[in-house]
Coordinates of C-alpha atoms in Angstrom, one line a residue:
M18 CA -32.7 57.5 14.8
S19 CA -31.6 54.0 13.9
A20 CA -29.3 52.4 16.9
A21 CA -25.7 53.3 17.0
E22 CA -23.1 50.6 16.6
G23 CA -20.6 52.7 19.0
P24 CA -20.7 55.6 21.5
L25 CA -21.9 58.8 19.9
V26 CA -19.5 61.9 19.3
V27 CA -20.2 65.6 18.2
G28 CA -18.2 67.1 16.2
V29 CA -18.4 71.3 15.5
D30 CA -17.3 73.5 12.8
S31 CA -17.6 77.3 13.7
S32 CA -16.7 78.9 10.6
T33 CA -16.8 82.6 9.8
Q34 CA -20.3 82.8 8.7
S35 CA -22.0 79.6 10.4
T36 CA -21.9 76.9 13.0
K37 CA -22.6 73.2 12.1
A38 CA -22.5 70.4 14.5
L39 CA -22.6 66.7 13.7
V40 CA -23.4 63.6 16.2
V41 CA -21.2 60.8 14.8
D42 CA -21.4 57.1 15.5
A43 CA -17.6 56.6 16.8
A44 CA -17.8 53.0 15.5
T45 CA -18.9 53.5 11.9
G46 CA -18.6 57.3 11.1
R47 CA -22.4 57.4 10.4
V48 CA -23.4 61.1 10.9
V49 CA -27.0 60.3 12.8
A50 CA -27.9 63.9 13.3
S51 CA -27.1 67.6 12.2
G52 CA -27.9 71.5 13.0
Q53 CA -26.6 74.4 11.6
A54 CA -26.9 78.1 12.6
P55 CA -25.7 81.4 10.8
H56 CA -23.9 84.2 12.5
T57 CA -23.2 87.7 10.8
V58 CA -19.6 89.4 10.0
S59 CA -19.3 93.2 10.3
T60 CA -18.7 94.8 6.5
G61 CA -17.6 98.1 7.9
A62 CA -13.8 99.4 8.4
G63 CA -12.8 95.6 9.5
R64 CA -14.1 92.2 9.6
E65 CA -15.5 91.4 13.2
S66 CA -17.9 89.4 15.1
D67 CA -19.8 89.3 18.3
P68 CA -18.4 85.9 20.2
R69 CA -21.6 85.5 21.7
Q70 CA -23.3 84.8 18.3
W71 CA -21.2 82.1 18.0
W72 CA -22.4 80.2 21.3
E73 CA -25.9 81.6 20.3
A74 CA -25.1 79.6 16.9
L75 CA -23.7 76.5 18.8
V76 CA -26.6 76.0 21.3
A77 CA -29.0 76.7 18.1
A78 CA -27.3 73.7 15.8
L79 CA -26.9 71.4 19.0
H80 CA -30.8 71.7 19.8
Q81 CA -31.5 70.8 15.9
C82 CA -29.6 67.2 16.6
G83 CA -32.3 66.5 19.1
D84 CA -31.5 63.4 21.6
A85 CA -28.7 62.5 19.8
A86 CA -26.6 65.6 20.9
H87 CA -27.6 64.4 24.6
E88 CA -26.6 61.0 24.3
A89 CA -23.0 62.1 23.2
S90 CA -20.0 61.1 25.0
A91 CA -17.1 63.6 23.9
V92 CA -17.3 66.7 21.7
S93 CA -14.7 68.7 20.0
I94 CA -14.7 72.2 18.7
G95 CA -13.1 72.9 15.2
G96 CA -13.2 76.7 14.4
Q97 CA -11.9 79.8 12.2
Q98 CA -8.2 80.3 13.1
H99 CA -6.4 83.6 13.9
G100 CA -9.6 85.5 15.3
L101 CA -8.9 87.8 18.5
V102 CA -11.3 87.0 21.2
T103 CA -10.5 89.5 24.2
L104 CA -12.5 88.7 27.4
D105 CA -13.0 90.5 30.4
A106 CA -12.9 89.3 34.3
H107 CA -16.6 88.0 33.8
G108 CA -15.8 86.3 30.5
D109 CA -17.8 88.7 28.4
P110 CA -16.1 90.1 25.5
V111 CA -14.6 93.3 25.7
R112 CA -15.5 94.5 21.7
P113 CA -16.3 92.1 18.8
A114 CA -13.8 89.7 17.9
L115 CA -11.3 90.7 15.3
L116 CA -11.5 88.0 12.5
W117 CA -8.7 86.2 10.5
N118 CA -9.9 88.4 7.3
D119 CA -9.4 91.5 9.2
V120 CA -6.6 93.2 7.5
R121 CA -6.4 96.7 9.5
S122 CA -3.4 95.2 11.1
A123 CA -1.2 95.1 8.2
P124 CA 0.7 98.1 9.5
Q125 CA 1.5 96.4 13.0
A126 CA 2.7 93.4 11.1
R127 CA 5.3 95.0 9.1
R128 CA 6.5 96.9 11.9
L129 CA 6.7 93.5 14.2
V130 CA 8.6 91.8 11.3
A131 CA 11.0 94.4 11.4
E132 CA 11.7 94.8 15.0
L133 CA 12.1 91.4 15.7
G134 CA 14.8 90.3 13.3
G135 CA 13.2 90.3 9.9
P136 CA 11.3 87.5 8.2
K137 CA 14.0 84.5 8.4
A138 CA 13.9 85.4 12.2
W139 CA 10.3 85.0 12.6
S140 CA 10.0 81.9 10.2
D141 CA 12.8 80.3 12.3
R142 CA 11.5 81.3 16.0
T143 CA 7.4 80.7 15.1
G144 CA 7.6 78.6 11.7
S145 CA 5.7 81.7 10.0
V146 CA 6.1 85.4 9.3
P147 CA 3.3 87.1 10.2
G148 CA 0.9 89.2 8.3
A149 CA -2.1 90.9 8.9
S150 CA -4.3 87.7 9.5
F151 CA -2.2 86.6 12.5
T152 CA -3.6 87.3 16.0
V153 CA -0.4 88.6 16.9
T154 CA -0.8 91.8 14.9
K155 CA -4.4 91.9 15.8
W156 CA -3.2 92.5 19.4
A157 CA -0.8 95.2 18.3
W158 CA -3.5 96.9 16.5
L159 CA -5.8 96.8 19.4
A160 CA -3.5 97.9 21.9
E161 CA -2.3 100.9 19.4
H162 CA -5.9 102.1 18.3
E163 CA -8.0 100.9 21.3
P164 CA -5.8 101.1 24.6
Q165 CA -8.6 101.6 27.0
A166 CA -10.2 98.0 25.7
A167 CA -6.9 96.4 25.9
R168 CA -6.2 97.5 29.4
S169 CA -9.6 96.1 30.4
V170 CA -8.8 92.5 28.4
A171 CA -8.4 89.6 31.3
A172 CA -8.2 86.6 28.7
V173 CA -7.1 86.6 25.4
R174 CA -8.6 83.6 23.2
L175 CA -9.3 82.2 19.8
P176 CA -12.6 81.3 18.4
H177 CA -12.5 77.5 19.1
D178 CA -10.8 78.4 22.7
Y179 CA -13.7 80.6 23.4
L180 CA -16.6 78.0 22.8
T181 CA -14.3 75.2 24.5
E182 CA -14.1 77.6 27.4
R183 CA -17.9 78.2 27.7
L184 CA -18.3 74.3 27.6
T185 CA -15.7 73.4 30.2
G186 CA -14.8 76.4 32.4
Q187 CA -11.0 76.1 31.6
G188 CA -9.1 78.2 29.5
T189 CA -7.3 75.7 27.2
T190 CA -6.0 75.6 23.2
D191 CA -4.3 73.3 21.2
R192 CA -0.8 73.3 19.3
G193 CA -2.6 73.7 16.0
D194 CA -4.2 76.7 16.6
A195 CA -1.8 78.4 18.8
S196 CA 0.7 78.0 15.8
G197 CA -1.4 80.8 13.8
T198 CA -1.2 83.2 16.7
G199 CA 2.1 84.5 15.8
W200 CA 3.0 84.3 19.8
W201 CA 4.0 80.4 19.8
A202 CA 7.2 79.3 19.3
S203 CA 7.4 76.2 17.0
A204 CA 10.8 75.6 18.0
D205 CA 10.2 74.6 21.8
E206 CA 6.3 74.7 21.3
A207 CA 5.4 77.4 24.0
Y208 CA 4.4 80.8 24.4
D209 CA 7.5 83.2 23.1
E210 CA 8.0 85.5 26.1
E211 CA 9.8 88.0 23.9
I212 CA 7.2 88.2 21.5
L213 CA 4.5 88.7 24.0
T214 CA 6.8 91.1 25.8
R215 CA 7.1 93.3 22.6
V216 CA 3.4 93.3 22.2
G217 CA 2.5 94.1 25.6
L218 CA 0.6 91.1 26.2
D219 CA 0.7 89.1 29.7
P220 CA 1.3 85.6 29.2
A221 CA -1.1 84.8 32.2
L222 CA -3.8 86.0 29.7
L223 CA -3.7 83.1 27.5
P224 CA -5.1 79.6 27.5
R225 CA -3.2 76.3 28.4
V226 CA -2.1 74.7 25.4
V227 CA -3.5 71.2 25.8
R228 CA -1.6 68.3 24.3
P229 CA -3.1 66.0 21.4
G230 CA -5.1 63.5 22.9
E231 CA -5.3 65.1 26.3
V232 CA -9.2 65.8 27.5
A233 CA -9.5 69.6 27.7
G234 CA -12.0 69.1 30.1
T235 CA -15.8 68.3 30.9
V236 CA -19.3 70.0 29.7
R237 CA -20.2 71.9 32.8
D238 CA -23.9 71.9 34.1
I239 CA -25.2 74.8 31.3
H240 CA -29.0 74.4 30.9
D241 CA -29.3 76.0 27.5
L242 CA -26.9 72.8 26.1
P243 CA -28.4 69.3 25.3
F244 CA -25.2 67.7 26.8
S245 CA -25.0 65.5 30.0
K246 CA -23.0 67.1 32.5
G247 CA -19.5 65.5 32.7
T248 CA -19.5 64.9 28.7
L249 CA -15.8 64.8 27.5
V250 CA -14.7 67.8 25.6
A251 CA -11.2 67.3 23.6
P252 CA -8.7 69.8 23.0
G253 CA -10.6 70.9 19.7
T254 CA -8.1 72.8 16.9
G255 CA -8.5 75.2 14.2
D256 CA -10.4 74.6 11.0
N257 CA -7.7 73.7 8.8
A258 CA -5.8 71.5 11.2
A259 CA -9.5 69.8 11.9
A260 CA -10.0 69.3 8.4
A261 CA -6.6 67.4 7.9
L262 CA -7.8 65.1 10.9
G263 CA -11.1 64.8 9.0
L264 CA -9.5 63.5 5.9
G265 CA -6.9 61.2 7.9
L266 CA -4.2 62.9 6.3
R267 CA -1.1 61.0 5.7
P268 CA 2.5 63.2 4.9
G269 CA 2.4 64.2 1.2
T270 CA -1.0 64.3 0.2
P271 CA -1.7 68.0 -0.7
V272 CA -5.3 69.3 -0.1
L273 CA -6.6 72.5 -1.8
S274 CA -9.6 73.8 0.0
L275 CA -12.1 76.2 -1.8
G276 CA -14.0 78.2 0.6
T277 CA -14.6 81.9 1.6
S278 CA -10.6 81.9 1.8
G279 CA -8.6 79.4 -0.1
T280 CA -6.0 77.3 1.4
V281 CA -3.5 74.5 0.1
Y282 CA -1.7 72.3 2.7
A283 CA -0.2 69.0 3.4
V284 CA 0.9 67.1 6.6
S285 CA 4.7 66.9 7.1
E286 CA 6.9 65.2 9.8
H287 CA 9.2 68.1 9.3
R288 CA 8.9 71.6 11.3
P289 CA 8.4 74.0 8.3
A290 CA 9.9 77.5 8.0
D291 CA 9.6 79.6 5.0
P292 CA 11.1 83.2 5.2
S293 CA 9.3 84.3 2.3
G294 CA 6.3 84.0 4.0
T295 CA 4.4 82.2 1.6
V296 CA 3.7 79.3 3.7
A297 CA 2.6 79.8 7.2
G298 CA 4.4 76.7 9.5
F299 CA 1.7 75.9 11.4
A300 CA 1.5 72.7 13.6
D301 CA -1.4 70.2 13.1
A302 CA -3.3 68.6 15.9
R303 CA -1.5 65.3 16.4
G304 CA 2.0 66.3 16.6
D305 CA 3.0 66.8 13.3
W306 CA 3.2 69.8 11.2
L307 CA 0.7 71.2 8.5
P308 CA 2.6 73.8 6.1
L309 CA -0.4 75.8 4.7
A310 CA -0.8 78.9 2.1
C311 CA -4.4 80.9 2.3
T312 CA -5.4 83.4 -0.1
L313 CA -8.0 85.7 1.0
N314 CA -10.1 85.9 -1.9
C315 CA -11.7 82.6 -3.1
T316 CA -15.4 81.5 -3.6
L317 CA -17.0 84.6 -2.0
A318 CA -14.6 86.8 -4.5
V319 CA -15.4 84.6 -7.7
D320 CA -19.3 84.6 -6.6
R321 CA -19.0 88.4 -6.3
I322 CA -17.7 88.4 -10.0
A323 CA -20.4 86.4 -11.1
T324 CA -23.0 88.7 -9.4
L325 CA -21.6 91.7 -11.1
L326 CA -21.7 90.0 -14.5
G327 CA -25.1 88.9 -13.9
L328 CA -24.0 85.3 -14.3
D329 CA -24.6 81.9 -12.5
R330 CA -21.2 80.7 -11.0
E331 CA -21.2 77.9 -13.5
A332 CA -21.2 80.0 -16.6
V333 CA -17.7 80.3 -17.7
E334 CA -16.8 80.2 -21.3
P335 CA -13.4 78.0 -22.3
G336 CA -10.4 80.3 -22.1
A337 CA -10.2 83.5 -20.7
G338 CA -9.4 85.0 -24.2
G339 CA -6.1 86.6 -23.0
V340 CA -8.0 88.5 -20.1
T341 CA -6.4 88.3 -16.6
L342 CA -8.7 89.0 -13.3
L343 CA -6.8 89.2 -10.2
P344 CA -9.6 88.8 -7.4
Y345 CA -8.1 90.7 -4.7
L346 CA -11.4 92.0 -3.4
D347 CA -10.6 91.9 0.2
G348 CA -6.9 93.0 0.1
E349 CA -5.0 89.6 -0.2
R350 CA -2.7 87.3 1.9
T351 CA -0.9 85.3 -0.9
P352 CA 0.7 87.3 -2.5
D353 CA 0.9 89.7 0.3
L354 CA -0.9 92.7 -0.5
P355 CA -3.6 93.3 2.3
N356 CA -4.9 96.5 1.0
A357 CA -4.9 95.9 -2.8
S358 CA -7.8 95.7 -4.9
G359 CA -9.3 93.6 -7.7
L360 CA -7.4 94.3 -10.9
L361 CA -8.4 93.2 -14.4
H362 CA -6.4 93.3 -17.6
G363 CA -6.6 92.5 -21.3
L364 CA -10.1 93.8 -21.6
R365 CA -11.2 93.9 -25.5
H366 CA -14.2 94.6 -27.4
D367 CA -14.8 91.0 -28.1
T368 CA -14.4 89.6 -24.5
T369 CA -17.4 88.0 -23.1
A370 CA -18.9 87.9 -19.9
G371 CA -18.5 83.9 -19.4
Q372 CA -14.7 84.7 -20.0
L373 CA -14.0 87.7 -17.4
L374 CA -15.9 84.9 -15.3
Q375 CA -13.3 81.9 -15.9
A376 CA -10.4 84.6 -15.7
A377 CA -11.7 85.2 -12.3
Y378 CA -11.5 81.7 -11.2
D379 CA -8.1 81.6 -13.2
G380 CA -6.9 84.2 -10.7
A381 CA -8.0 82.6 -7.6
V382 CA -6.3 79.4 -8.1
H383 CA -3.2 80.8 -9.2
S384 CA -2.1 81.7 -6.0
L385 CA -2.7 78.9 -4.5
L386 CA -1.2 76.6 -6.9
G387 CA 1.8 78.7 -6.9
A388 CA 2.2 77.8 -3.3
L389 CA 1.8 74.0 -3.6
D390 CA 5.3 73.1 -4.1
L391 CA 6.7 75.2 -1.4
V392 CA 3.9 73.4 1.0
L393 CA 5.0 69.9 -0.1
D394 CA 8.2 68.1 1.1
R395 CA 11.1 68.1 -1.6
D396 CA 10.4 64.2 -1.9
A397 CA 6.8 64.2 -1.8
D398 CA 5.1 62.4 -5.1
R399 CA 4.1 64.8 -7.6
T400 CA 1.7 62.2 -9.0
T401 CA -0.4 62.0 -5.5
P402 CA -3.8 63.4 -6.3
L403 CA -4.5 66.7 -5.2
V404 CA -7.1 66.3 -2.6
L405 CA -10.3 69.2 -3.3
I406 CA -12.5 70.3 -0.6
G407 CA -14.8 72.8 1.0
G408 CA -17.9 74.7 -0.6
G409 CA -16.3 75.1 -3.9
A410 CA -14.9 71.5 -4.5
R411 CA -18.5 70.5 -5.6
G412 CA -18.5 73.1 -8.2
T413 CA -17.5 72.0 -12.0
A414 CA -16.1 75.2 -12.8
W415 CA -13.8 74.8 -9.7
Q416 CA -12.9 71.3 -10.3
Q417 CA -11.8 71.7 -14.3
T418 CA -10.1 75.2 -13.2
V419 CA -8.1 73.4 -10.7
R420 CA -7.3 70.0 -12.9
R421 CA -6.2 72.8 -16.0
L422 CA -3.8 75.1 -14.1
S423 CA -2.6 71.9 -11.9
G424 CA -2.0 69.2 -14.4
R425 CA -2.6 66.8 -11.4
P426 CA -5.4 64.3 -10.9
V427 CA -8.1 65.6 -8.3
R428 CA -9.6 63.8 -5.8
I429 CA -13.3 64.7 -4.5
P430 CA -14.0 63.3 -1.2
E431 CA -17.8 62.5 -0.8
A432 CA -17.7 63.3 2.7
R433 CA -18.9 67.0 3.5
E434 CA -18.5 69.0 6.6
L435 CA -14.7 67.6 6.8
V436 CA -14.0 70.2 9.7
A437 CA -16.9 68.9 12.0
L438 CA -15.8 65.4 10.9
G439 CA -12.5 66.0 12.1
A440 CA -13.4 67.3 15.5
A441 CA -15.8 64.2 15.7
A442 CA -12.7 61.9 14.9
Q443 CA -10.8 64.1 17.7
A444 CA -13.6 63.3 20.2
A445 CA -13.7 59.6 19.3
G446 CA -9.8 59.4 19.7
L447 CA -10.5 60.6 23.4
L448 CA -12.9 57.6 23.8
T449 CA -11.1 54.7 22.1
G450 CA -7.1 55.8 22.3
E451 CA -6.7 56.1 18.4
D452 CA -5.2 58.6 16.4
P453 CA -8.0 60.9 15.2
A454 CA -6.4 60.6 11.7
A455 CA -6.6 56.8 12.0
V456 CA -10.2 57.2 13.3
A457 CA -11.1 58.9 9.8
R458 CA -9.2 56.7 7.8
R459 CA -11.3 54.0 9.4
W460 CA -14.5 55.8 8.7
R461 CA -13.1 56.1 4.9
T462 CA -13.9 59.8 4.7
A463 CA -11.4 60.9 2.3
D464 CA -13.2 58.3 -0.4
G465 CA -14.4 59.9 -3.7
P466 CA -13.8 60.0 -7.3
V467 CA -10.5 60.9 -9.0
L468 CA -10.7 63.0 -11.8
D469 CA -7.7 62.0 -14.4
P470 CA -5.1 64.8 -14.9
V471 CA -5.2 67.0 -17.8
E472 CA -2.4 69.0 -19.5
R473 CA -1.2 71.9 -17.3
D474 CA -2.3 75.4 -19.0
E475 CA 1.3 76.9 -18.7
A476 CA 0.6 79.9 -21.1
T477 CA -2.7 80.8 -18.7
L478 CA 0.1 80.5 -15.5
E479 CA 2.8 82.5 -17.3
R480 CA 0.0 85.3 -18.4
I481 CA -1.5 85.7 -14.9
S482 CA 2.4 85.7 -13.4
G483 CA 3.3 88.3 -15.9
V484 CA 0.3 90.6 -15.1
L485 CA 1.2 90.4 -11.2
S486 CA 4.4 91.1 -11.7
D487 CA 3.8 93.8 -14.0
A488 CA 1.3 95.2 -11.5
A489 CA 2.9 94.5 -8.5
P490 CA 4.6 98.1 -8.0
L491 CA 0.9 99.6 -8.6
L492 CA -1.0 97.5 -6.1
E493 CA 2.2 97.8 -3.5
R494 CA 1.5 101.8 -3.8
G495 CA -2.2 101.1 -3.3
T496 CA -1.3 98.9 -0.3
R497 CA 0.9 101.9 1.5
E498 CA -1.5 104.4 0.6
H499 CA -3.9 102.4 2.9

């Protein structure tokens, strides 16, 4: 390893299926070492993971970084949002964590929205209308279906909280991740005791919300970690808020993230509240806001369609030939159809496999772009390039589909692992006193080519919208039957 120009920091991305760690030079943003280790997700009745896997993966990823991790002065954890981690009095998991894409709590979500005043009351109060992804609904499901487990819970955490607490020994979270629980009131930035009472959750079981720029703690003397004892630990945050830090986002710049889930978001100086529930009114990790729309089905769903067709994921044919494919393979969050399944419409004898695959791309992107105008402030410049990130951002088929259906210029940042880079920028901010987004801008993480806009494909957008509207009763009936 060549000499660093500044202190070293570690940024971690603990995602749904793996944990990645980067050791970064705080002065230049240069990645000097990296590591990655996988973890598993159940594929049974729901989507669950044993949190201890995340810790084991973190340890493995850090050891892959070698001596660089030992030299780090600060560390920050970015993690998948919404997951319900329940711990006993010894700090051990009571049961596997219910993940963001576990939709079993859809009935509890509908009931909670109705019982506490309806969608507008929830959006005014928490910034969001909770669906099955939100942590509050998962706790309600647990209390109803596994009451003995719920009674034995001594601490409730989010995935990034769990890892941060194992580093420091202190129960903390941050405003960005707390805003995705459904029990954090965005109006006064505090836990909402009425909501907690409604779901039977003692606020004493929740972590302290650490302010932006505050030190969450220091690394304990843990023998299986390469860190030095006393290494500073930043608050950490949820994955989308970490990626926003990693891009150094300024208000008004839209981001479309193509991963297991799809998200579209932008930093805003105004507290969001969308009573339709399409946009979640999240906080960011700095003190501003991060209105965000999320779909459950993105790259994983399209890759599954490609596999079923026996095609490479890039083997699309121009135009979908009038075929519409709604790839709701795991239910859907946007639109709110948690137990829906995929829908194919317009199949003919001359339809090709490549057209079917293109239709899957179109269906996945359609929902995200439909929420874009709701995410952006009214005065946002509509000619600002759409920043494309995530695993799908490098794929030509994804890039061209987003260009064609958005009609906007598209920027592809050259930097990868933006969640981990954002966490690293947060850790660097602890050392320098800088705004983490300013750190990332200094690191030039958002630099990359801009693809020119093409004419927006209104015909395809209208066809998909029409099929979705016509099929809504069928999709809704499938939801109720589950």
